[in-house]
Short mmCIF file of C-alpha atoms and ligand atoms in Angstrom, two decimals:
data_model
loop_
_atom_site.label_atom_id
_atom_site.label_comp_id
_atom_site.label_asym_id
_atom_site.label_seq_id
_atom_site.Cartn_x
_atom_site.Cartn_y
_atom_site.Cartn_z
CA MET A 1 -4.38 -31.66 5.20
CA SER A 2 -4.06 -28.35 7.06
CA LEU A 3 -1.41 -25.85 6.00
CA LYS A 4 0.47 -26.34 9.25
CA ALA A 5 0.44 -30.15 8.83
CA LEU A 6 1.64 -29.79 5.23
CA LEU A 7 4.55 -27.58 6.28
CA LYS A 8 5.46 -29.93 9.12
CA ASN A 9 5.45 -32.83 6.68
CA LEU A 10 7.76 -30.99 4.29
CA ILE A 11 10.09 -30.04 7.12
CA SER A 12 10.21 -33.56 8.55
CA LEU A 13 11.16 -34.94 5.13
CA ASN A 14 14.21 -32.69 4.84
CA GLY A 15 14.90 -31.41 8.36
CA SER A 16 14.07 -27.89 7.24
CA ILE A 17 12.85 -25.95 4.21
CA PRO A 18 14.33 -22.82 2.62
CA VAL A 19 12.41 -19.53 2.78
CA ASP A 20 11.40 -19.67 -0.90
CA LYS A 21 9.81 -23.11 -0.46
CA PHE A 22 7.96 -21.81 2.61
CA MET A 23 6.58 -18.83 0.64
CA GLU A 24 5.70 -21.05 -2.32
CA VAL A 25 3.37 -23.05 -0.08
CA VAL A 26 2.02 -20.31 2.18
CA VAL A 27 1.38 -17.36 -0.20
CA PRO A 28 -1.09 -19.08 -2.60
CA TYR A 29 -2.90 -20.58 0.39
CA TYR A 30 -3.27 -17.11 1.90
CA TYR A 31 -4.68 -15.49 -1.26
CA GLN A 32 -7.10 -18.34 -1.76
CA ASN A 33 -8.43 -18.42 1.78
CA SER A 34 -8.29 -14.88 3.13
CA LYS A 35 -9.80 -11.48 2.49
CA PRO A 36 -6.53 -9.62 2.04
CA PHE A 37 -7.55 -6.09 1.06
CA GLY A 38 -9.45 -3.18 2.52
CA LYS A 39 -10.19 -1.81 5.97
CA LYS A 40 -11.41 -5.21 7.21
CA GLY A 41 -8.56 -7.10 5.53
CA ASP A 42 -4.85 -7.22 6.24
CA PHE A 43 -3.58 -4.40 4.04
CA ILE A 44 -4.69 -1.65 1.67
CA THR A 45 -3.11 -1.33 -1.74
CA ALA A 46 -2.88 1.81 -3.88
CA PRO A 47 -5.86 1.01 -6.15
CA GLU A 48 -7.96 0.49 -3.01
CA VAL A 49 -6.81 3.88 -1.64
CA SER A 50 -8.20 5.83 -4.59
CA GLN A 51 -9.56 5.48 -8.12
CA MET A 52 -6.90 8.02 -9.17
CA PHE A 53 -4.22 5.32 -9.06
CA GLY A 54 -5.79 3.09 -11.72
CA GLU A 55 -6.72 6.15 -13.75
CA MET A 56 -3.10 7.36 -13.92
CA ILE A 57 -1.98 3.90 -15.01
CA GLY A 58 -4.65 3.99 -17.70
CA ILE A 59 -3.33 7.29 -19.01
CA TRP A 60 0.19 5.87 -19.05
CA CYS A 61 -1.02 2.84 -21.08
CA ALA A 62 -2.97 5.03 -23.52
CA ASN A 63 0.02 7.33 -23.97
CA HIS A 64 2.24 4.35 -24.83
CA TRP A 65 -0.37 2.98 -27.25
CA PHE A 66 -0.65 6.39 -28.93
CA ASN A 67 3.13 6.88 -29.24
CA LYS A 68 3.65 3.42 -30.73
CA GLY A 69 1.18 3.93 -33.57
CA GLN A 70 -2.18 2.93 -32.03
CA ASN A 71 -1.81 -0.77 -32.82
CA LYS A 72 -3.97 -3.54 -31.43
CA PHE A 73 -2.58 -5.01 -28.23
CA THR A 74 -3.31 -7.33 -25.32
CA LEU A 75 -3.73 -5.66 -21.95
CA VAL A 76 -2.44 -7.91 -19.15
CA GLU A 77 -2.68 -7.51 -15.40
CA ILE A 78 -0.86 -9.94 -13.14
CA GLY A 79 -2.19 -10.38 -9.60
CA GLY A 80 -5.16 -8.05 -10.02
CA GLY A 81 -6.56 -8.52 -6.49
CA ASN A 82 -10.15 -7.28 -6.31
CA GLY A 83 -10.04 -6.01 -9.90
CA THR A 84 -10.18 -2.38 -8.81
CA LEU A 85 -7.14 -1.17 -10.76
CA MET A 86 -8.34 -2.65 -14.06
CA ALA A 87 -11.89 -1.34 -13.53
CA ASP A 88 -10.58 2.18 -12.82
CA LEU A 89 -8.15 2.00 -15.74
CA LEU A 90 -10.96 1.09 -18.16
CA ARG A 91 -13.41 3.69 -16.82
CA GLY A 92 -10.72 6.38 -16.85
CA THR A 93 -9.74 5.75 -20.48
CA LYS A 94 -13.15 5.15 -22.05
CA ASN A 95 -13.23 8.60 -23.70
CA ILE A 96 -9.80 8.25 -25.31
CA LYS A 97 -10.76 7.78 -28.94
CA GLY A 98 -9.85 4.37 -30.33
CA PHE A 99 -8.07 3.12 -27.20
CA HIS A 100 -10.60 0.54 -26.02
CA ASP A 101 -11.16 -0.65 -29.61
CA SER A 102 -7.44 -1.37 -29.83
CA ILE A 103 -7.52 -3.68 -26.80
CA GLU A 104 -7.81 -7.04 -28.53
CA GLN A 105 -8.25 -8.82 -25.22
CA ILE A 106 -7.71 -8.30 -21.53
CA VAL A 107 -5.84 -11.07 -19.77
CA MET A 108 -5.93 -11.32 -15.99
CA VAL A 109 -3.25 -13.61 -14.53
CA GLU A 110 -4.36 -14.76 -11.10
CA ILE A 111 -3.77 -17.80 -8.91
CA SER A 112 -6.57 -17.28 -6.43
CA GLN A 113 -9.97 -18.66 -7.49
CA ALA A 114 -11.66 -16.41 -4.93
CA LEU A 115 -10.00 -13.28 -6.40
CA LYS A 116 -10.75 -14.43 -9.97
CA GLU A 117 -14.45 -14.43 -9.05
CA LYS A 118 -14.15 -10.90 -7.61
CA GLN A 119 -12.41 -9.69 -10.75
CA LYS A 120 -15.10 -11.28 -12.94
CA SER A 121 -17.82 -9.32 -11.18
CA LYS A 122 -15.93 -6.03 -11.29
CA ILE A 123 -14.28 -5.82 -14.71
CA LEU A 124 -16.71 -5.38 -17.53
CA PHE A 125 -15.10 -5.90 -20.92
CA SER A 126 -16.26 -7.90 -23.92
CA ASN A 127 -13.10 -9.94 -24.44
CA ILE A 128 -11.51 -10.88 -21.15
CA CYS A 129 -10.01 -14.13 -19.93
CA TRP A 130 -8.11 -15.50 -16.95
CA TYR A 131 -4.88 -17.48 -16.74
CA ASN A 132 -3.02 -18.97 -13.80
CA ASP A 133 0.38 -18.15 -15.23
CA LEU A 134 1.54 -15.59 -17.79
CA LYS A 135 3.44 -18.39 -19.58
CA GLU A 136 0.08 -19.77 -20.80
CA LEU A 137 -0.59 -16.63 -22.86
CA ASP A 138 0.31 -16.99 -26.52
CA SER A 139 0.56 -13.35 -27.54
CA GLU A 140 3.16 -10.70 -28.05
CA ASN A 141 2.69 -6.94 -28.13
CA CYS A 142 1.25 -6.87 -24.63
CA ILE A 143 1.01 -3.98 -22.21
CA VAL A 144 1.56 -5.66 -18.84
CA ILE A 145 0.79 -4.08 -15.50
CA CYS A 146 1.17 -5.36 -11.98
CA ASN A 147 0.83 -3.71 -8.61
CA GLU A 148 2.08 -5.50 -5.50
CA PHE A 149 2.52 -8.78 -7.39
CA PHE A 150 6.28 -9.25 -7.24
CA ASP A 151 6.40 -8.87 -3.44
CA ALA A 152 4.35 -12.06 -3.21
CA LEU A 153 6.91 -14.13 -5.14
CA PRO A 154 9.27 -16.38 -3.15
CA ILE A 155 12.73 -15.22 -2.13
CA LYS A 156 15.76 -17.06 -0.80
CA GLN A 157 17.69 -15.56 2.10
CA PHE A 158 21.39 -15.97 2.83
CA ILE A 159 22.97 -14.76 6.05
CA LYS A 160 26.65 -14.04 6.58
CA GLU A 161 28.01 -15.93 9.59
CA GLN A 162 31.70 -15.90 10.52
CA GLY A 163 32.79 -14.65 7.14
CA GLY A 164 30.76 -17.08 4.99
CA PHE A 165 27.16 -17.32 3.84
CA LYS A 166 24.55 -19.82 5.01
CA GLU A 167 21.00 -20.18 3.72
CA VAL A 168 18.09 -19.28 5.98
CA HIS A 169 15.63 -22.17 6.41
CA ILE A 170 12.57 -22.88 8.50
CA GLY A 171 12.78 -25.78 10.91
CA LEU A 172 10.72 -27.15 13.77
CA LYS A 173 11.53 -27.14 17.47
CA ASP A 174 9.09 -28.45 20.09
CA ASP A 175 6.33 -28.29 17.48
CA GLU A 176 6.99 -24.59 16.78
CA PHE A 177 8.43 -23.19 13.55
CA GLU A 178 11.80 -21.48 13.85
CA PHE A 179 14.44 -19.93 11.58
CA VAL A 180 17.62 -22.01 11.22
CA THR A 181 20.65 -21.76 8.92
CA LYS A 182 22.09 -24.38 6.57
CA SER A 183 25.43 -24.59 4.82
CA ILE A 184 25.44 -23.93 1.08
CA SER A 185 27.63 -25.52 -1.56
CA SER A 186 29.27 -22.37 -2.88
CA ASP A 187 29.74 -19.07 -1.09
CA LEU A 188 28.11 -15.88 -2.38
CA ASP A 189 30.16 -13.10 -3.85
CA GLU A 190 28.54 -10.31 -1.80
CA LEU A 191 30.20 -7.68 0.31
CA CYS A 192 28.41 -7.43 3.61
CA ARG A 193 29.20 -7.68 7.31
CA ASP A 194 28.52 -10.69 9.52
CA GLY A 195 24.80 -10.78 10.28
CA GLY A 196 24.00 -9.14 6.92
CA ILE A 197 21.34 -10.80 4.78
CA VAL A 198 21.30 -11.17 1.02
CA GLU A 199 17.95 -11.87 -0.64
CA LYS A 200 17.54 -13.44 -4.05
CA SER A 201 14.30 -14.10 -5.87
CA GLU A 202 14.78 -16.61 -8.67
CA SER A 203 10.99 -16.71 -9.17
CA SER A 204 10.90 -12.94 -9.75
CA ILE A 205 13.65 -13.09 -12.33
CA ARG A 206 11.91 -15.99 -14.10
CA TYR A 207 8.61 -14.09 -14.12
CA ALA A 208 10.28 -10.94 -15.42
CA GLU A 209 11.79 -13.00 -18.29
CA VAL A 210 8.29 -14.10 -19.27
CA ILE A 211 7.01 -10.50 -19.15
CA LYS A 212 9.90 -9.53 -21.40
CA GLN A 213 8.80 -12.08 -24.03
CA LYS A 214 5.19 -10.87 -23.91
CA ILE A 215 6.10 -7.22 -24.41
CA GLY A 216 7.65 -8.00 -27.77
CA SER A 217 8.77 -5.12 -29.95
CA LYS A 218 5.83 -2.75 -29.40
CA GLY A 219 4.61 -3.37 -25.88
CA ALA A 220 5.43 -2.04 -22.45
CA ALA A 221 5.16 -2.96 -18.78
CA LEU A 222 4.74 -1.29 -15.41
CA ILE A 223 5.90 -3.13 -12.32
CA ILE A 224 4.85 -1.30 -9.16
CA ASP A 225 5.77 -2.43 -5.68
CA TYR A 226 7.60 -1.60 -2.48
CA GLY A 227 11.25 -2.34 -2.71
CA TYR A 228 14.86 -1.26 -2.84
CA ILE A 229 17.49 -0.34 -5.39
CA GLY A 230 20.78 -2.06 -4.70
CA PRO A 231 21.26 -4.62 -1.92
CA SER A 232 19.67 -3.80 1.45
CA TYR A 233 21.69 -6.44 3.40
CA LYS A 234 18.81 -6.95 5.80
CA SER A 235 15.78 -9.18 5.94
CA THR A 236 12.75 -7.68 4.21
CA LEU A 237 10.59 -10.74 4.76
CA GLN A 238 7.45 -9.53 6.50
CA ALA A 239 3.95 -10.56 7.50
CA LEU A 240 0.95 -8.24 7.78
CA LYS A 241 -2.24 -9.14 9.58
CA SER A 242 -5.06 -6.65 10.19
CA HIS A 243 -2.79 -3.78 9.11
CA LYS A 244 -0.09 -4.62 11.68
CA PHE A 245 3.27 -6.33 11.31
CA HIS A 246 3.00 -9.93 12.43
CA ASN A 247 5.45 -12.72 13.26
CA VAL A 248 6.16 -14.52 9.97
CA LEU A 249 6.14 -17.91 11.69
CA LYS A 250 2.94 -17.47 13.73
CA GLU A 251 -0.62 -18.16 12.53
CA ILE A 252 0.83 -19.12 9.19
CA GLY A 253 -1.63 -18.70 6.31
CA GLU A 254 -3.60 -16.00 8.14
CA ALA A 255 -1.17 -13.15 7.44
CA ASP A 256 0.12 -11.79 4.17
CA ILE A 257 3.77 -12.81 3.77
CA THR A 258 5.87 -10.75 1.36
CA ALA A 259 9.37 -9.46 0.73
CA HIS A 260 10.56 -6.16 -0.65
CA VAL A 261 11.30 -6.19 -4.37
CA ASP A 262 14.90 -5.95 -5.57
CA PHE A 263 14.26 -3.43 -8.38
CA LYS A 264 17.80 -3.33 -9.68
CA SER A 265 17.86 -7.08 -10.38
CA LEU A 266 14.44 -6.89 -12.04
CA ALA A 267 15.43 -3.93 -14.21
CA LYS A 268 18.52 -5.85 -15.41
CA VAL A 269 16.29 -8.46 -17.06
CA PHE A 270 14.99 -5.76 -19.42
CA ASP A 271 18.41 -4.90 -20.83
CA SER A 272 17.15 -4.47 -24.39
CA PHE A 273 14.38 -2.07 -23.32
CA LYS A 274 14.15 1.37 -21.80
CA ALA A 275 13.79 0.41 -18.12
CA ASP A 276 13.55 3.19 -15.54
CA ILE A 277 12.89 2.97 -11.83
CA ILE A 278 10.86 5.95 -10.56
CA PRO A 279 9.43 6.62 -7.08
CA GLN A 280 5.64 6.13 -7.12
CA GLY A 281 5.02 9.73 -6.03
CA ASP A 282 6.98 11.17 -8.96
CA PHE A 283 5.33 8.77 -11.40
CA LEU A 284 1.79 9.72 -10.34
CA ILE A 285 2.56 13.45 -10.39
CA ARG A 286 4.11 13.10 -13.85
CA TRP A 287 0.95 11.49 -15.17
CA GLY A 288 -1.37 14.14 -13.78
CA ILE A 289 -2.68 13.02 -10.40
CA MET A 290 -2.80 16.61 -9.09
CA ALA A 291 -5.04 17.80 -11.91
CA ARG A 292 -7.21 14.70 -11.52
CA ALA A 293 -7.60 15.33 -7.78
CA ALA A 294 -8.66 18.95 -8.45
CA MET A 295 -11.15 17.74 -11.07
CA LEU A 296 -12.71 15.21 -8.68
CA ILE A 297 -13.11 17.93 -6.03
CA ASP A 298 -14.67 20.27 -8.61
CA ASN A 299 -17.09 17.49 -9.48
CA GLY A 300 -18.25 17.22 -5.88
CA ALA A 301 -15.91 14.69 -4.22
CA ASP A 302 -15.11 15.29 -0.53
CA PRO A 303 -11.94 17.45 -0.56
CA LYS A 304 -10.68 15.94 2.73
CA GLU A 305 -10.96 12.41 1.36
CA ILE A 306 -9.19 13.33 -1.88
CA HIS A 307 -6.38 15.13 -0.07
CA GLU A 308 -5.87 12.20 2.29
CA ALA A 309 -5.76 9.72 -0.58
CA LEU A 310 -3.36 11.92 -2.52
CA ALA A 311 -1.04 12.25 0.48
CA ARG A 312 -1.10 8.50 1.01
CA LEU A 313 -0.19 7.77 -2.59
CA ILE A 314 2.48 10.40 -3.20
CA ASN A 315 4.00 11.68 0.05
CA ASN A 316 7.54 10.55 0.74
CA ASP A 317 6.71 9.44 4.28
CA GLN A 318 3.81 7.33 3.00
CA MET A 319 3.77 5.37 -0.28
CA GLY A 320 5.49 7.98 -2.45
CA GLN A 321 9.09 6.89 -1.99
CA LEU A 322 9.12 3.30 -0.71
CA PHE A 323 6.89 2.26 -3.59
CA LYS A 324 8.62 2.29 -6.93
CA VAL A 325 7.57 1.99 -10.53
CA LEU A 326 9.70 0.05 -12.98
CA GLU A 327 8.68 1.47 -16.33
CA ILE A 328 9.61 -0.78 -19.25
CA ILE A 329 9.18 0.41 -22.80
CA SER A 330 10.19 -1.31 -26.01
CA LEU A 331 12.73 0.75 -27.91
N1 SAH B 1 -2.77 -5.78 -7.54
C1 SAH B 1 -3.74 -5.87 -6.46
C2 SAH B 1 -3.47 -7.05 -5.51
C3 SAH B 1 -2.10 -7.16 -4.91
S1 SAH B 1 -1.95 -8.56 -3.83
C4 SAH B 1 -3.82 -4.56 -5.75
O1 SAH B 1 -2.94 -3.74 -5.94
O2 SAH B 1 -4.75 -4.37 -4.98
C5 SAH B 1 -1.17 -9.79 -4.83
C6 SAH B 1 -2.01 -10.37 -5.93
O3 SAH B 1 -1.19 -11.30 -6.65
C7 SAH B 1 -3.24 -11.16 -5.51
O4 SAH B 1 -4.25 -10.98 -6.47
C8 SAH B 1 -2.72 -12.60 -5.51
O5 SAH B 1 -3.72 -13.58 -5.57
C9 SAH B 1 -1.85 -12.57 -6.75
N2 SAH B 1 -0.79 -13.57 -6.82
C10 SAH B 1 0.09 -13.94 -5.87
N3 SAH B 1 0.96 -14.85 -6.34
C11 SAH B 1 0.63 -15.06 -7.65
C12 SAH B 1 1.14 -15.89 -8.70
N4 SAH B 1 2.19 -16.68 -8.51
N5 SAH B 1 0.55 -15.83 -9.91
C13 SAH B 1 -0.52 -15.00 -10.14
N6 SAH B 1 -1.05 -14.22 -9.18
C14 SAH B 1 -0.50 -14.24 -7.96
#
């Protein structure tokens, strides 16, 4: 059955479906069937912009491992895309004495079979395995990283209409998908004006709870994504196709559908940890991206290319501010 037919079926059963159900069906289909990343894809992520991104994350992981007593650990990446970040992380840390030997296993959590295959060809490590869901992993003391994973998880949307909230759904009119609103059983306790939208991602909170278990008492996690701190009261649901914003309800399955990440709600899950939200630009500068850029130029890299990549990753009008890093460290 085609994706469109499947959605129509679901909608005809219930009259409409909520936004989270829509994303739950569409997002995995997209990652399985499309070529999301790169110039020819729909969007470019930080690891695809420059090797420096994965290298800085590698240094962060090694620093944590060193500070916590150089114990054995499991290195986990969720939603690793093409495998570029993990490959750069491993290459960038190979000269840190004892670090690779302390990685008991690498676990890649990935739903897309097509991307699993890409990762298999790119990440060379003796003990590496793949899971569909982090829940399947039976291990504590993990260092968990994810870049642009949480934005792919389903959200619910509630809109304030005439003083009360309704849930945003997707319905069908004359064979075309459209946004509709449905009454909800109990009103939300949120201060916003009529027309304001509140977004909630139960899936993100559930996933963060699982990450929390896997960190245990010695591990750490980095959650990197575009998002906001505190409620935005507007819709952040978006679709990207060939590097341009696209109508969420058109050519469904051919565009990348995401929502901005609610960092404050995610950070709350890690109440018993040190959990800081830092703009991506500050994070990368703190971990030495400037020195690394200078080193790459000294070693013969094209200075223009390096400067462009650096600007893209750290400048406030590019990825530096909108993208945030939630840094979680066991106390
Ligand atoms: N981290 C990569 C890719 C980001 S795109 C990068 O920065 O380039 C999102 C990734 O998350 C893809 O690999 C996608 O297949 C994966 N993904 C989406 N939903 C997922 C889920 N529920 N479980 C595991 N992986 C998921």
